Structures are given as C-alpha cells and as structure tokens.
Tab-separated table of C-alpha atoms and ligand atoms in Angstrom:
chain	number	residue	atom	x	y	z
A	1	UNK	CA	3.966	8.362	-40.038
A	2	UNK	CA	1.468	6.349	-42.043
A	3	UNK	CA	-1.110	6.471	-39.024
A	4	UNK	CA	-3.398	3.807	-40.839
A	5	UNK	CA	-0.763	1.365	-41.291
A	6	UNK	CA	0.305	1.772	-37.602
A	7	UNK	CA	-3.219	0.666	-36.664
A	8	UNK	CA	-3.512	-2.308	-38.776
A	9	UNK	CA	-0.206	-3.863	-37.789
A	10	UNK	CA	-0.834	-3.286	-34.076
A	11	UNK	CA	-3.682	-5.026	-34.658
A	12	UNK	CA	-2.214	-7.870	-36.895
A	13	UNK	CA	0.513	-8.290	-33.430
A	14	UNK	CA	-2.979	-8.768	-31.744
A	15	UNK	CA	-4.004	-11.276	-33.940
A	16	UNK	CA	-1.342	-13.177	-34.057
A	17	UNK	CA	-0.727	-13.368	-30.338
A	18	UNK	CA	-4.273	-14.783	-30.082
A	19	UNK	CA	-5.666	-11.993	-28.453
A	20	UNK	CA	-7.808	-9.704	-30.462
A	21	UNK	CA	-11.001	-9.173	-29.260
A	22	UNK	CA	-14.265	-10.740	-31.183
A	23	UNK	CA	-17.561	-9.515	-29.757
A	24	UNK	CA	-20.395	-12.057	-30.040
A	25	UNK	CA	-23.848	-10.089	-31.461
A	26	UNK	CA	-26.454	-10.990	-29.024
A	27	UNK	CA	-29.741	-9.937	-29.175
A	28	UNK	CA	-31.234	-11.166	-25.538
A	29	UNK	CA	-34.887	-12.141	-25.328
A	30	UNK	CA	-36.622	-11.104	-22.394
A	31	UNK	CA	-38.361	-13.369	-20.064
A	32	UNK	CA	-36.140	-15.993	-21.815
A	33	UNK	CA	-32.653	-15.189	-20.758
A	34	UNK	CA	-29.618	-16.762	-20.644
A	35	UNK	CA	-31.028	-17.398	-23.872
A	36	UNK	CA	-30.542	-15.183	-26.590
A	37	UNK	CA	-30.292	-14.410	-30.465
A	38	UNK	CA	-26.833	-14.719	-31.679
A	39	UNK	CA	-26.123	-12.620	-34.848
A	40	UNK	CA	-23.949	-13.228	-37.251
A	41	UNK	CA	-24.102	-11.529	-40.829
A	42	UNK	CA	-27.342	-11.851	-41.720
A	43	UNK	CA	-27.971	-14.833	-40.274
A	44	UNK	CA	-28.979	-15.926	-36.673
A	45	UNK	CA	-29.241	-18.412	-34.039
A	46	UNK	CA	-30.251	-19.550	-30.988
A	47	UNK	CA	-27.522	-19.357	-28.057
A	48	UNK	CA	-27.162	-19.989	-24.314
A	49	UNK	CA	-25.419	-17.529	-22.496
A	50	UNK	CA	-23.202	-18.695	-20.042
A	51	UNK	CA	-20.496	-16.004	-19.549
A	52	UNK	CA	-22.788	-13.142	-18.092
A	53	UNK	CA	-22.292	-10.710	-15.004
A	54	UNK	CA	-26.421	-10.759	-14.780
A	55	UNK	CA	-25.898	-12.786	-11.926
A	56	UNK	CA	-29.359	-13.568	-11.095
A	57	UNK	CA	-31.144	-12.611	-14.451
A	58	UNK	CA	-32.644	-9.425	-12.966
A	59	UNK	CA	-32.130	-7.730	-16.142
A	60	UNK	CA	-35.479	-9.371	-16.973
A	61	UNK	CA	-37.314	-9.343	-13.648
A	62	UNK	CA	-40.465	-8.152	-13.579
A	63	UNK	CA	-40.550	-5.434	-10.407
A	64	UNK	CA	-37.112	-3.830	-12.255
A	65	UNK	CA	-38.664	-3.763	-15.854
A	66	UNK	CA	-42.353	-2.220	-14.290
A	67	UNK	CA	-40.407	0.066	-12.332
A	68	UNK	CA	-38.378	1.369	-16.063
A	69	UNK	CA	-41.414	1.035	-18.144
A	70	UNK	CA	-43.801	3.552	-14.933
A	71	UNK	CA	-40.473	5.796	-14.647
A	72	UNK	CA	-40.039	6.300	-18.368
A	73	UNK	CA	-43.802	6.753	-19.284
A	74	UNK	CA	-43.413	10.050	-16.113
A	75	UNK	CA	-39.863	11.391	-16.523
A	76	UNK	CA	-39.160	10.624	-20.306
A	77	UNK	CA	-35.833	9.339	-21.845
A	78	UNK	CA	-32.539	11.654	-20.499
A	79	UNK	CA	-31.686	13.043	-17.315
A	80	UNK	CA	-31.307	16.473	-19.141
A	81	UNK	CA	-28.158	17.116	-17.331
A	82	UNK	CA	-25.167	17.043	-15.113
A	83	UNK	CA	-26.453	16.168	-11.464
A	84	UNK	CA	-25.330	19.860	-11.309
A	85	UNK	CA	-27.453	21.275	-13.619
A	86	UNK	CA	-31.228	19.967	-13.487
A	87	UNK	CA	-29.832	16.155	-13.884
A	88	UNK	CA	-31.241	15.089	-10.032
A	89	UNK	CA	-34.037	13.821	-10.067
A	90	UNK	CA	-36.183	12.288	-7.572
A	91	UNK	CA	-35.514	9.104	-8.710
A	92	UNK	CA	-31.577	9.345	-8.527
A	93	UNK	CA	-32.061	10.890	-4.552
A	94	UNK	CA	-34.655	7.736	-4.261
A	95	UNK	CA	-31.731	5.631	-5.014
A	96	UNK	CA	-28.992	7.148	-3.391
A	97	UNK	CA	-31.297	6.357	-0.087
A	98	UNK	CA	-31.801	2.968	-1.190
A	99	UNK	CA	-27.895	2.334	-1.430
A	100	UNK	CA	-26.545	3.934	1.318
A	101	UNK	CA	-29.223	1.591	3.174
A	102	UNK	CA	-27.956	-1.220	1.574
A	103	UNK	CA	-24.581	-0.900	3.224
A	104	UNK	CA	-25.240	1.024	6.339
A	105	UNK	CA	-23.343	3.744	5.853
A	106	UNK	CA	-24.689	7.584	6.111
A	107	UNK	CA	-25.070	8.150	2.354
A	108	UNK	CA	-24.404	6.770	-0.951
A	109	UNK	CA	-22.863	8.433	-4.957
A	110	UNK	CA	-24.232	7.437	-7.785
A	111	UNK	CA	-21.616	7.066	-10.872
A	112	UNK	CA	-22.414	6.481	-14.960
A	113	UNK	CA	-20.691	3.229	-14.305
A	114	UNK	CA	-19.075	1.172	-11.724
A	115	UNK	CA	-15.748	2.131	-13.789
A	116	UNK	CA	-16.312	5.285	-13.421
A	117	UNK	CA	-17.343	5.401	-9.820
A	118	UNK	CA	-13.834	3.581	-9.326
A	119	UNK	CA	-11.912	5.441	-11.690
A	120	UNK	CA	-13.300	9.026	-10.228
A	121	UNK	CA	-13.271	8.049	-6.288
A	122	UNK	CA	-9.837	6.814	-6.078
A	123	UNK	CA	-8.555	9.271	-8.201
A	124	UNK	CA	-10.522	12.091	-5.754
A	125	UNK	CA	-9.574	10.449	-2.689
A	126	UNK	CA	-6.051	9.766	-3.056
A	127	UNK	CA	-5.490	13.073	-5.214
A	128	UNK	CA	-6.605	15.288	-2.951
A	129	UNK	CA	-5.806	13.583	0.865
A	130	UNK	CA	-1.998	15.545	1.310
A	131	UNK	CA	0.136	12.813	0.952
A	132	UNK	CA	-1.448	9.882	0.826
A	133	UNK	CA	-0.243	6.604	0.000
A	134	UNK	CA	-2.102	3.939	-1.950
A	135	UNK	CA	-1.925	0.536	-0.856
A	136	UNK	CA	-3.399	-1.398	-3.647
A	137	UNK	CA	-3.819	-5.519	-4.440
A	138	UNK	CA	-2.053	-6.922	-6.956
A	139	UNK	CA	-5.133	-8.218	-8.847
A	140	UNK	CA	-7.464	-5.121	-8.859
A	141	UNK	CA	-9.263	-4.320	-11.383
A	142	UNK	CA	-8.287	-1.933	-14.333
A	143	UNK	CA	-10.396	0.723	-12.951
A	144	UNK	CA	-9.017	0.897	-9.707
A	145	UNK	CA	-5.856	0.792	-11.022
A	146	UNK	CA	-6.417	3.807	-13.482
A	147	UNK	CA	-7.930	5.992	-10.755
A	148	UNK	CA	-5.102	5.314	-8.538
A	149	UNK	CA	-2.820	6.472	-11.369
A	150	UNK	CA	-4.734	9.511	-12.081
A	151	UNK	CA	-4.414	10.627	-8.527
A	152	UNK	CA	-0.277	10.653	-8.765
A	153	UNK	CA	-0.235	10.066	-5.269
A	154	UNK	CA	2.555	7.245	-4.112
A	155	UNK	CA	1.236	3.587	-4.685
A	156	UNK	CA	2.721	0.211	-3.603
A	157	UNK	CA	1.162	-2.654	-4.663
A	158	UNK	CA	0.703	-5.798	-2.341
A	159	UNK	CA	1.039	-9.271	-3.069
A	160	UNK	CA	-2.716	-10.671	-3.909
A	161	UNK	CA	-4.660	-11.126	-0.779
A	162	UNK	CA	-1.581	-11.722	1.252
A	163	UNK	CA	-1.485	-9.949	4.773
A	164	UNK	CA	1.869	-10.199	5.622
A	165	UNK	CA	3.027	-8.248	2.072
A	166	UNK	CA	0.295	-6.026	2.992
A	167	UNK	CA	1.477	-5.442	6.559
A	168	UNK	CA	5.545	-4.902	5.835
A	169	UNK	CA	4.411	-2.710	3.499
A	170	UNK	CA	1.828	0.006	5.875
A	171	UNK	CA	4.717	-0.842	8.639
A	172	UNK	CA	7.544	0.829	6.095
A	173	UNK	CA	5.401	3.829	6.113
A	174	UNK	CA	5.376	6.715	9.190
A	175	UNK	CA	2.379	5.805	11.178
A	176	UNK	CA	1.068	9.430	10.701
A	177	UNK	CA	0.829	9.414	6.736
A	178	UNK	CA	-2.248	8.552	5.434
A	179	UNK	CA	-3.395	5.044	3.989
A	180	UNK	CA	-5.642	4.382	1.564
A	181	UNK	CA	-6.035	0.418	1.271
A	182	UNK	CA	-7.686	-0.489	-2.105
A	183	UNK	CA	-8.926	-3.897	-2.641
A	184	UNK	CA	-12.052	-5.983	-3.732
A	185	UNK	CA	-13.619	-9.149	-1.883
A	186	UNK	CA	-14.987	-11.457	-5.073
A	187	UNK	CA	-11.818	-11.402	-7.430
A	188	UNK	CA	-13.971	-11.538	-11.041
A	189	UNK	CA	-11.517	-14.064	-12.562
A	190	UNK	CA	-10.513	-16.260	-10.025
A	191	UNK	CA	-13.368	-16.061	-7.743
A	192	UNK	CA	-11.516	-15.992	-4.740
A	193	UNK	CA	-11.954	-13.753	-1.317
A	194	UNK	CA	-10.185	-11.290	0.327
A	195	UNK	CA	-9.444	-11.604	3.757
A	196	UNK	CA	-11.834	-8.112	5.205
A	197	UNK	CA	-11.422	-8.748	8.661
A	198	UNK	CA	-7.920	-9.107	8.378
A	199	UNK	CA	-7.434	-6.154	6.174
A	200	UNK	CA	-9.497	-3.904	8.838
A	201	UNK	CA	-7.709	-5.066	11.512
A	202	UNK	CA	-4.219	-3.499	9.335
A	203	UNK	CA	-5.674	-0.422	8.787
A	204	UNK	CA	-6.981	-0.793	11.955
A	205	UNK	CA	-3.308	-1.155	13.554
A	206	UNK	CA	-1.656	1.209	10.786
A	207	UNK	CA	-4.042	3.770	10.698
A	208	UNK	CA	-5.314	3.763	7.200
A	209	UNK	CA	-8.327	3.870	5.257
A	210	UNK	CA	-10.090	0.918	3.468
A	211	UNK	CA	-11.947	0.877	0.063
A	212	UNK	CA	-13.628	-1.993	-0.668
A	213	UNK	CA	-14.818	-2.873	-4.501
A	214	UNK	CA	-18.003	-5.201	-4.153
A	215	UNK	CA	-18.930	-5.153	-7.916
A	216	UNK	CA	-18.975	-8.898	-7.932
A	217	UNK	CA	-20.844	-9.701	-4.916
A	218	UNK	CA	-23.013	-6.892	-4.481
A	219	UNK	CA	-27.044	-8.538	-4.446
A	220	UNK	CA	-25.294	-12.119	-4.536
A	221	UNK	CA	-24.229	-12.100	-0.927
A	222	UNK	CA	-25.287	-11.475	2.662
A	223	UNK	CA	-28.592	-11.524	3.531
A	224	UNK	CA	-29.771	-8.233	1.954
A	225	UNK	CA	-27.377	-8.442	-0.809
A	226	UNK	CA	-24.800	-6.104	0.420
A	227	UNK	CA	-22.184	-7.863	-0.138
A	228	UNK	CA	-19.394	-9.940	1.224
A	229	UNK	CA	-18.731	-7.469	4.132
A	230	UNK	CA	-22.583	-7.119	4.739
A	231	UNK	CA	-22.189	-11.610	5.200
A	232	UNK	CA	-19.329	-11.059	7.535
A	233	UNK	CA	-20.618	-8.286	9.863
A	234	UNK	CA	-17.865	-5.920	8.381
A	235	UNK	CA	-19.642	-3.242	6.366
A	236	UNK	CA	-19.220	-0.543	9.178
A	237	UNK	CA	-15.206	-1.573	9.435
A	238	UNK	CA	-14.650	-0.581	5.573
A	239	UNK	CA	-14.571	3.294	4.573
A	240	UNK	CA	-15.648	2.950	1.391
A	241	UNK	CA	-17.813	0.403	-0.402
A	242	UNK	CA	-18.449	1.017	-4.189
A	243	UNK	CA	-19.839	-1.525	-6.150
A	244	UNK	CA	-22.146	-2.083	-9.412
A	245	UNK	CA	-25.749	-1.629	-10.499
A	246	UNK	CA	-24.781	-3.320	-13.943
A	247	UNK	CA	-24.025	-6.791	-12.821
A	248	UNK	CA	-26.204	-8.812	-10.244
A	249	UNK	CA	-28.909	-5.387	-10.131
A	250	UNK	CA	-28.900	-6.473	-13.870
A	251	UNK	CA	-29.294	-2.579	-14.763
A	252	UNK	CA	-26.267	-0.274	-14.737
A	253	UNK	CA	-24.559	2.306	-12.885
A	254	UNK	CA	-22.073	2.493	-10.175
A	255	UNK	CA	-21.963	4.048	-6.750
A	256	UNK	CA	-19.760	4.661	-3.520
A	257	UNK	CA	-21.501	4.106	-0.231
A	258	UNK	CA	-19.175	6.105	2.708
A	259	UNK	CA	-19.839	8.870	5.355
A	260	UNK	CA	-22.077	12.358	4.583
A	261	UNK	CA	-18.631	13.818	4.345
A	262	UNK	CA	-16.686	11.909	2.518
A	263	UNK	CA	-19.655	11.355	-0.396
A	264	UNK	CA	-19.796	14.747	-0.319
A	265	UNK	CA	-16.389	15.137	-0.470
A	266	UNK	CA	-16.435	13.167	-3.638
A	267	UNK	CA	-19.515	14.901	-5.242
A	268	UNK	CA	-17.600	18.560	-4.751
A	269	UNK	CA	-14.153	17.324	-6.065
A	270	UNK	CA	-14.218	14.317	-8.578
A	271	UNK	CA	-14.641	15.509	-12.387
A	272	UNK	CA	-15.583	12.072	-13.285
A	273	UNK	CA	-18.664	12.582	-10.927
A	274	UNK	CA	-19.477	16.561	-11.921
A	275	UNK	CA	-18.920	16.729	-15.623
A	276	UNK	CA	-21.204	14.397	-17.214
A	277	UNK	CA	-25.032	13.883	-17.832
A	278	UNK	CA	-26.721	12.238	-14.536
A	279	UNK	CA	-28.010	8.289	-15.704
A	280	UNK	CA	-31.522	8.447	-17.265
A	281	UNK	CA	-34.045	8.624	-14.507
A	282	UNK	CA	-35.721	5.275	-15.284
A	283	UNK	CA	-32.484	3.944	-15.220
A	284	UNK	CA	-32.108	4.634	-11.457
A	285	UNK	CA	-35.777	3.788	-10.585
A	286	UNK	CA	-34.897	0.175	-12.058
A	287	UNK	CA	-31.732	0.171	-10.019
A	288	UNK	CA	-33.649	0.692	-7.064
A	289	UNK	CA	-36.331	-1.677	-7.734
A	290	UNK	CA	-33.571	-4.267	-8.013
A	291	UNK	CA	-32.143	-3.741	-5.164
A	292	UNK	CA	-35.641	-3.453	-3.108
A	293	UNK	CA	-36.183	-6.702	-4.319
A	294	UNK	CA	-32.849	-8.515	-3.114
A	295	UNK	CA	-32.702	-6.820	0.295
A	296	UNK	CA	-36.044	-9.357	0.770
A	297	UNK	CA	-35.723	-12.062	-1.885
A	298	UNK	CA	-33.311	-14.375	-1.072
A	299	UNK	CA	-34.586	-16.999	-3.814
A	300	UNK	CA	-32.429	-15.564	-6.212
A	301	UNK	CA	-29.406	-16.137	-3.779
A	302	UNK	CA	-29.950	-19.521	-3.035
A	303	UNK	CA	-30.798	-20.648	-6.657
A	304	UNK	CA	-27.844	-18.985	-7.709
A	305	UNK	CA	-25.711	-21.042	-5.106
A	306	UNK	CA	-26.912	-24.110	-5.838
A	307	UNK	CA	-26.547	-24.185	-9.738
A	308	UNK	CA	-23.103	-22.908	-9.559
A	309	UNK	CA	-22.670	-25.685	-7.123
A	310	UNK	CA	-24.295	-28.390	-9.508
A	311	UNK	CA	-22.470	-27.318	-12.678
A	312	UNK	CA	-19.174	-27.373	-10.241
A	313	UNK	CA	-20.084	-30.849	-9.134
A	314	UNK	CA	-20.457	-31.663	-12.991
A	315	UNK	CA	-17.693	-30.700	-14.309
A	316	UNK	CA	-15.770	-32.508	-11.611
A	317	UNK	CA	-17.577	-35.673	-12.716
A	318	UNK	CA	-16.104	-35.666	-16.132
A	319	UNK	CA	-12.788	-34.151	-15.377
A	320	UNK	CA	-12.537	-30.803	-16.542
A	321	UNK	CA	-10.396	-28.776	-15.080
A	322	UNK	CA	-11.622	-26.039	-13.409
A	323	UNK	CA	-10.527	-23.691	-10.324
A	324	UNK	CA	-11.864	-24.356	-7.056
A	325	UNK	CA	-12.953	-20.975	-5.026
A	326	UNK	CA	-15.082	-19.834	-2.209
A	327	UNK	CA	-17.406	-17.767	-5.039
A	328	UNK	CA	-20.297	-18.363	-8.223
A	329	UNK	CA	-17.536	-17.859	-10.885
A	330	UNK	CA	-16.307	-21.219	-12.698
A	331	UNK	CA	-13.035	-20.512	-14.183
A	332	UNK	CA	-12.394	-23.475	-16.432
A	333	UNK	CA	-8.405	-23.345	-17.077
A	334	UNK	CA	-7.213	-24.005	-20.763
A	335	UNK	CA	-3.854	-21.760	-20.254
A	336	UNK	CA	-3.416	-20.815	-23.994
A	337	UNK	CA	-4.631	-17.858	-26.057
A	338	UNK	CA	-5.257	-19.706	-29.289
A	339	UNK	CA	-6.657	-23.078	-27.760
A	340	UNK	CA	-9.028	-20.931	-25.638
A	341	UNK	CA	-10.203	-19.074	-28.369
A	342	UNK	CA	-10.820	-22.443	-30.213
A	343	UNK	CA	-12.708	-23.840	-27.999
A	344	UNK	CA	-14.916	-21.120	-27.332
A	345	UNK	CA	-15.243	-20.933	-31.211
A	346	UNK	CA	-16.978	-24.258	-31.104
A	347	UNK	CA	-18.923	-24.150	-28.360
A	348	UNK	CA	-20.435	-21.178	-29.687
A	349	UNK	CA	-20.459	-22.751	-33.536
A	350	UNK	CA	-21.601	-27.014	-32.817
A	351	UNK	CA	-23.865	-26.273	-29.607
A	352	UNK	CA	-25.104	-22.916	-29.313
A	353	UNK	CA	-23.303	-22.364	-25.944
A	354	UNK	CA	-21.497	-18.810	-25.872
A	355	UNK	CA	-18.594	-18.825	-23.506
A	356	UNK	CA	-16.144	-15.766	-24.077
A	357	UNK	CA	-12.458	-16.779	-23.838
A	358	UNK	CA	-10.639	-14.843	-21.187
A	359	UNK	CA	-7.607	-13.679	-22.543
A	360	UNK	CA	-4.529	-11.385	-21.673
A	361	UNK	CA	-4.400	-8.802	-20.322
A	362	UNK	CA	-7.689	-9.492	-18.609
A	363	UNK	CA	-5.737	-12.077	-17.267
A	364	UNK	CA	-1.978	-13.169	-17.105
A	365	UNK	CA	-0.566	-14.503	-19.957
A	366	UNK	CA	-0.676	-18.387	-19.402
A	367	UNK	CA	-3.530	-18.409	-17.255
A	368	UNK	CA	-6.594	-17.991	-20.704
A	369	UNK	CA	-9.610	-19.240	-19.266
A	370	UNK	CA	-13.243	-20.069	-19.986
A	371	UNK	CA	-14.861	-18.069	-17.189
A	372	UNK	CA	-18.746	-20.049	-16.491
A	373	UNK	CA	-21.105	-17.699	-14.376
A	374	UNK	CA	-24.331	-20.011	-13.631
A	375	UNK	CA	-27.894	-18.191	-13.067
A	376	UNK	CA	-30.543	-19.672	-11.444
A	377	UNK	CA	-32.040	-18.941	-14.786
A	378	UNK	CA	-30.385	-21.279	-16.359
A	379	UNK	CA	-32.128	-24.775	-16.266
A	380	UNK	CA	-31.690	-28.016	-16.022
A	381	UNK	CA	-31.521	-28.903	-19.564
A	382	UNK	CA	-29.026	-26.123	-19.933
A	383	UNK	CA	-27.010	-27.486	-18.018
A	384	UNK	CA	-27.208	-31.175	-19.266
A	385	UNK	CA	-26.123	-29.218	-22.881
A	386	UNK	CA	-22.994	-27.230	-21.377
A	387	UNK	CA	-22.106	-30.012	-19.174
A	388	UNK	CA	-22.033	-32.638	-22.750
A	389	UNK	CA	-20.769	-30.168	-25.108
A	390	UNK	CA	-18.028	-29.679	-22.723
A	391	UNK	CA	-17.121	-33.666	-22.390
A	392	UNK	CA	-17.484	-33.903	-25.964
A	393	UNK	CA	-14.656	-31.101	-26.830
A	394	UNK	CA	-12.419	-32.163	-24.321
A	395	UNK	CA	-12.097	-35.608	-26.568
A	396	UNK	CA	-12.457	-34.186	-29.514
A	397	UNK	CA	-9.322	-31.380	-28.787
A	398	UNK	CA	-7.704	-33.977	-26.407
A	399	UNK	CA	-7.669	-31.626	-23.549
A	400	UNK	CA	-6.034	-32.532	-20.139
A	401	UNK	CA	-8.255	-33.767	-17.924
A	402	UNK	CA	-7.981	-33.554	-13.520
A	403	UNK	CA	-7.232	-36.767	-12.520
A	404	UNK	CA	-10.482	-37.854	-11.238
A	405	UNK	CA	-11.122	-38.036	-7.888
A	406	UNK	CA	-10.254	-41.205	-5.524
A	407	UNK	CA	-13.658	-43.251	-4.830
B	501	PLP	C1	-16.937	-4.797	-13.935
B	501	PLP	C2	-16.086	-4.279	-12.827
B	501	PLP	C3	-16.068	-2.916	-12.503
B	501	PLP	C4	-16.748	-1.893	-13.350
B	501	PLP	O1	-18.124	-1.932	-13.182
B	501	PLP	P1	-19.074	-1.460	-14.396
B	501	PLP	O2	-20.327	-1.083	-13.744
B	501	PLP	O3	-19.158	-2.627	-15.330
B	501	PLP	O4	-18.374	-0.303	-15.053
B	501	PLP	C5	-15.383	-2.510	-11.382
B	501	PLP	N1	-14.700	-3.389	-10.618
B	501	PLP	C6	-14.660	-4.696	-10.925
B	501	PLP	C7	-13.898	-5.622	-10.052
B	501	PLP	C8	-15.334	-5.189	-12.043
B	501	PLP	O5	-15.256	-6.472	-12.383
C-alpha cells in the first residue's frame, strides 16, 4: 500500500464532499474578546467571534485570570504528575470541593477534559457494572458515544428526547438488570432540552441509573450555575452529572459530580482518569475561581439571555432562518455543505465576522448550519454588524428566507 497516497485521496473525498475541516488562526485579545486577531499567512485582521463555547467571556474575567496569574507565580507551570503520583495538589482538592458543591452531590472528579471525563466514566461505569445495559440518546455527543463503546457492554439507542422510545425500550429489559440512562439536557447543535424529570421518573419506574452531560449549560443556568437540573430542582434525581470547565468556566477541564462511592469508584477503575498527568495547578485554581464567581453573579446569566434573545429577535426581523429552541445557541439553517462553507467564507473575508460552518458528521448530512452563540460580551455594535452582514449575504447568495411573520 502506498500509505501517503491513501491519505491524500481520503482527504481529496473530504474535499470534495464539502467537508474538510479549515481551522480559523485566532489570536484572542484579552479584555477585548469576542474580538480577536485573525491570522492568515502573514497577514492579519481584526475579527468578531461569534461561534464560541466561552459562553459568558470568562476566559477573560478578571477573578479567573488573578486567580491563574497568584496560582502560577506559587505552584509553577505542571502538575508534575498523575493524580497518583504527586499530581494532587491543593488546588485540584480545592476544586473538587467547589464542584461537588456546585451540584449537591457528595463529591466531585476532575478529568483533562470534559471528553475525557465522558469518554473514561461511561466507559468505567458501564464496563465494569455486571451486565449493564446502556440506554443512550440518539443525539449524544461523540464522547459519550465512544465511552459507551469502549465499555462493550449492550447499548440501545433511543429516539432523541422521546420518552415513549425510551420507555419500550427499559420495559424490554428484566427489571433486575441494570440501567445506565445516558443523555445531556442543552443539545450543542440544536439547542434543545431534554425532558429530566421525565427521564428520572423512567429510571425511577425501571430501576436504572441516570447520567446527565451538562457541558452546555453548566454556569449558564440555574441560579448558581449548575445547570439545567440545578433550574429544575432535579440535581439530586440524576446519578451522575459531568459537565465542562472549558466552555461557560471559560478555562478547561472536565469533571463528574456523583456519590463518595461512585467517584471513587471511578478514580480506582477508569484508565482515562489514572494514567495521565493531573491539569496544571493554576489551571484548576482558575476553574474554581470561575465557578465561585457564577454561583453569586448572575449578571453574566442574564446578559447572556438577553443578547441571545435580541440577536434571535433580529434575525427574525429580516428573515433568516434560524431554529427556534428553549436554549442560547442560534442555529442558523443553510442545509448544504458547500453553501455553508461559502457563506461562512465571506462572512469571515467582507466583514470580519467568524462563524464556523457546522458540517457532517458534527451534524447530519442535510442539516449544515451556522451555529451563533451570543455573549454578553458582545455589544451592541456587534450585533448591528452580524445582524447587516447577514441581510446583506442572504441577497447577495439569494438565500431562502422564513416567510416573515403575520403583523
Ligand atoms: C464539548 C462537549 C464535550 C467535551 O467537553 P470538552 O471539555 O470540550 O472536552 C462533552 N459533551 C458535549 C455535549 C460537548 O459539547
């Protein structure tokens, strides 16, 4: 086999399809984001970032950047090690507190990433409970769905967020073999909810176990930013909460929140957790910081709401079509690899706005999106520019517009 030839002309099928990946060069400027450098070559220019998972901009907020900068000047750079050996420090025990807290549960694991924490839980959990059976949505994300596969235990897959699939299927199974019940409650691309209570009351009835992934509304919801189940009065109903310290905490990291037993369960068992270098201590001290701040700031919260509300409200104005859900994400629907691409090309090339297009297999074939996640960083005039460069490309590429609403 000519291995180099194999790799060009898998990636020439990419091409062609539409969907090979371009990564825009950003160089972010701190204290001024969403706005950022964008690189290109040897040249640069100025962009506005409206595609990023810092929810809230507290990758630039003071209390998390002091709290880096004071841990960094005492610990140094690394951890050193695996949590095993010499990678604890205080500061990772400091914000193992601070999560579990967060969610009310009895303690809390801190992961490399919220991929990882995913990836190595599920796999862990399912692997090792005898026989148990995965019940996991049809729209979860690739890291669930790769832990779940690791553990070779026996998955069926629901229909997305419907409770009836989900209940035939626990009812097929004998009542006495255990249920896991994986799911999330923001869906990143569409922005829609699961139904917790619902799902709790199944495993509830059925006798199975529920793990929740609250990556994308962890610090952007209830009212000390734990989370969808922390707004609905659920968090004590779910088993397992894991969620992100790289998206609204504007840091990174990942974590499971769950019983003494069962984190420690994890900690003793999942490879993913054991073999690898412990986060940077200053790392976990911003973490913390971040989330400090959220359980008693709820500007950032309400800002957040409103501008993703306004920019909604905008686009509706002028016709573009975009999804309606119950979240902060804007998916703006263009339903074609190549158009999507395109448009996102220009946007980034005639106004300085940086949109990535959402492409397979991030998302079904068909269904290529621009995905718009509003900060309450972003201002006014920022949005005046997205909301005109947007009604200006829509002519220009003749786009469908929504038929505008009835007056
Ligand atoms: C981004 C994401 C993850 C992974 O979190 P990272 O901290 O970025 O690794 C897990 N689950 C969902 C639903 C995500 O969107």
């Amino acid at each position: 086999m000519n291995y180099e030839n194999f790799f060009a002309s898998s990636l020439e099928q990419l091409r062609d399809d539409g969907n090979y990946r371009v990564f825009a060069e950003l160089e972010r400027q701190c204290g001024d984001f969403p706005h950022a450098r964008a690189h290109d070559g040897s040249s640069t220019a100025p962009v506005t970032i409206w595609c990023s998972n810092d929810y809230l901009g507290m990758g630039q907020h003071p209390s998390v950047l002091n709290a880096m900068h004071e841990a960094l000047d005492r610990c140094g750079a690394g951890a050193g090690g695996t949590r095993n050996i010499s990678g604890t420090t205080h500061d990772h025990v400091l914000l193992e507190a601070e999560l579990a807290d967060l969610h009310g549960k009895e303690d809390a694991l801190l992961f490399t990433s919220g991929y990882v924490s995913n990836w190595a839980a599920l796999g862990t959990l399912a692997g090792k409970i005898p026989d148990c059976v995965v019940l996991s949505d049809a729209l979860n994300h690739a890291s669930m769905i790769e832990g779940i596969r690791h553990s070779k235990a026996e998955r069926m897959i629901w229909k997305h967020n419907d409770l009836q699939d989900l209940e035939a299927k626990l009812a097929s199974l004998p009542l006495i073999q255990p249920k896991l019940i994986a799911f999330e409650s923001v869906y990143s691309m569409d922005g829609d909810i699961a139904p917790i209570k619902e799902i709790c009351d199944l495993a509830d009835k059925y006798n199975a176990m529920t793990y929740l992934d609250e990556v994308h509304a962890v610090g952007l919801y209830g009212p000390r930013g734990g989370g969808i189940a922390e707004r609905e009065g659920l968090m004590d109903r779910i088993t397992v909460i894991e969620g992100t310290l790289g998206k609204a905490f504007g840091v990174v990291g990942g974590y499971i929140a769950a019983s003494a037993d069962l984190c420690d369960f994890v900690r003793s068992f999942a490879s993913g957790f054991i073999f690898t270098t412990a986060l940077p201590p200053a790392v976990a001290a911003g973490a913390a910081a971040s989330i400090r701040h959220l359980k008693t700031s709820t500007i950032e919260r309400e800002a957040h709401q409103a501008r993703v509300a306004e920019v909604r409200a905008r686009l509706t104005g002028i016709g573009i079509p975009h999804t309606e859900n119950p979240s902060h994400i804007i998916p703006v629907m263009v339903g074609d690899p190549v158009k999507c691409k395109f448009i996102s090309d220009l946007l980034l090339r005639d106004y300085g706005i940086y949109i990535q297009p959402i492409n397979y297999p991030t998302v079904p074939k068909g269904t290529e999106r621009l995905r718009i996640t509003p900060s309450p960083v972003h201002s006014q005039e920022d949005v005046d520019r997205l909301v005109g460069a947007l009604e200006a490309l829509w002519s220009q590429c003749e786009l469908a517009r929504m038929p505008m609403a009835a007056q």
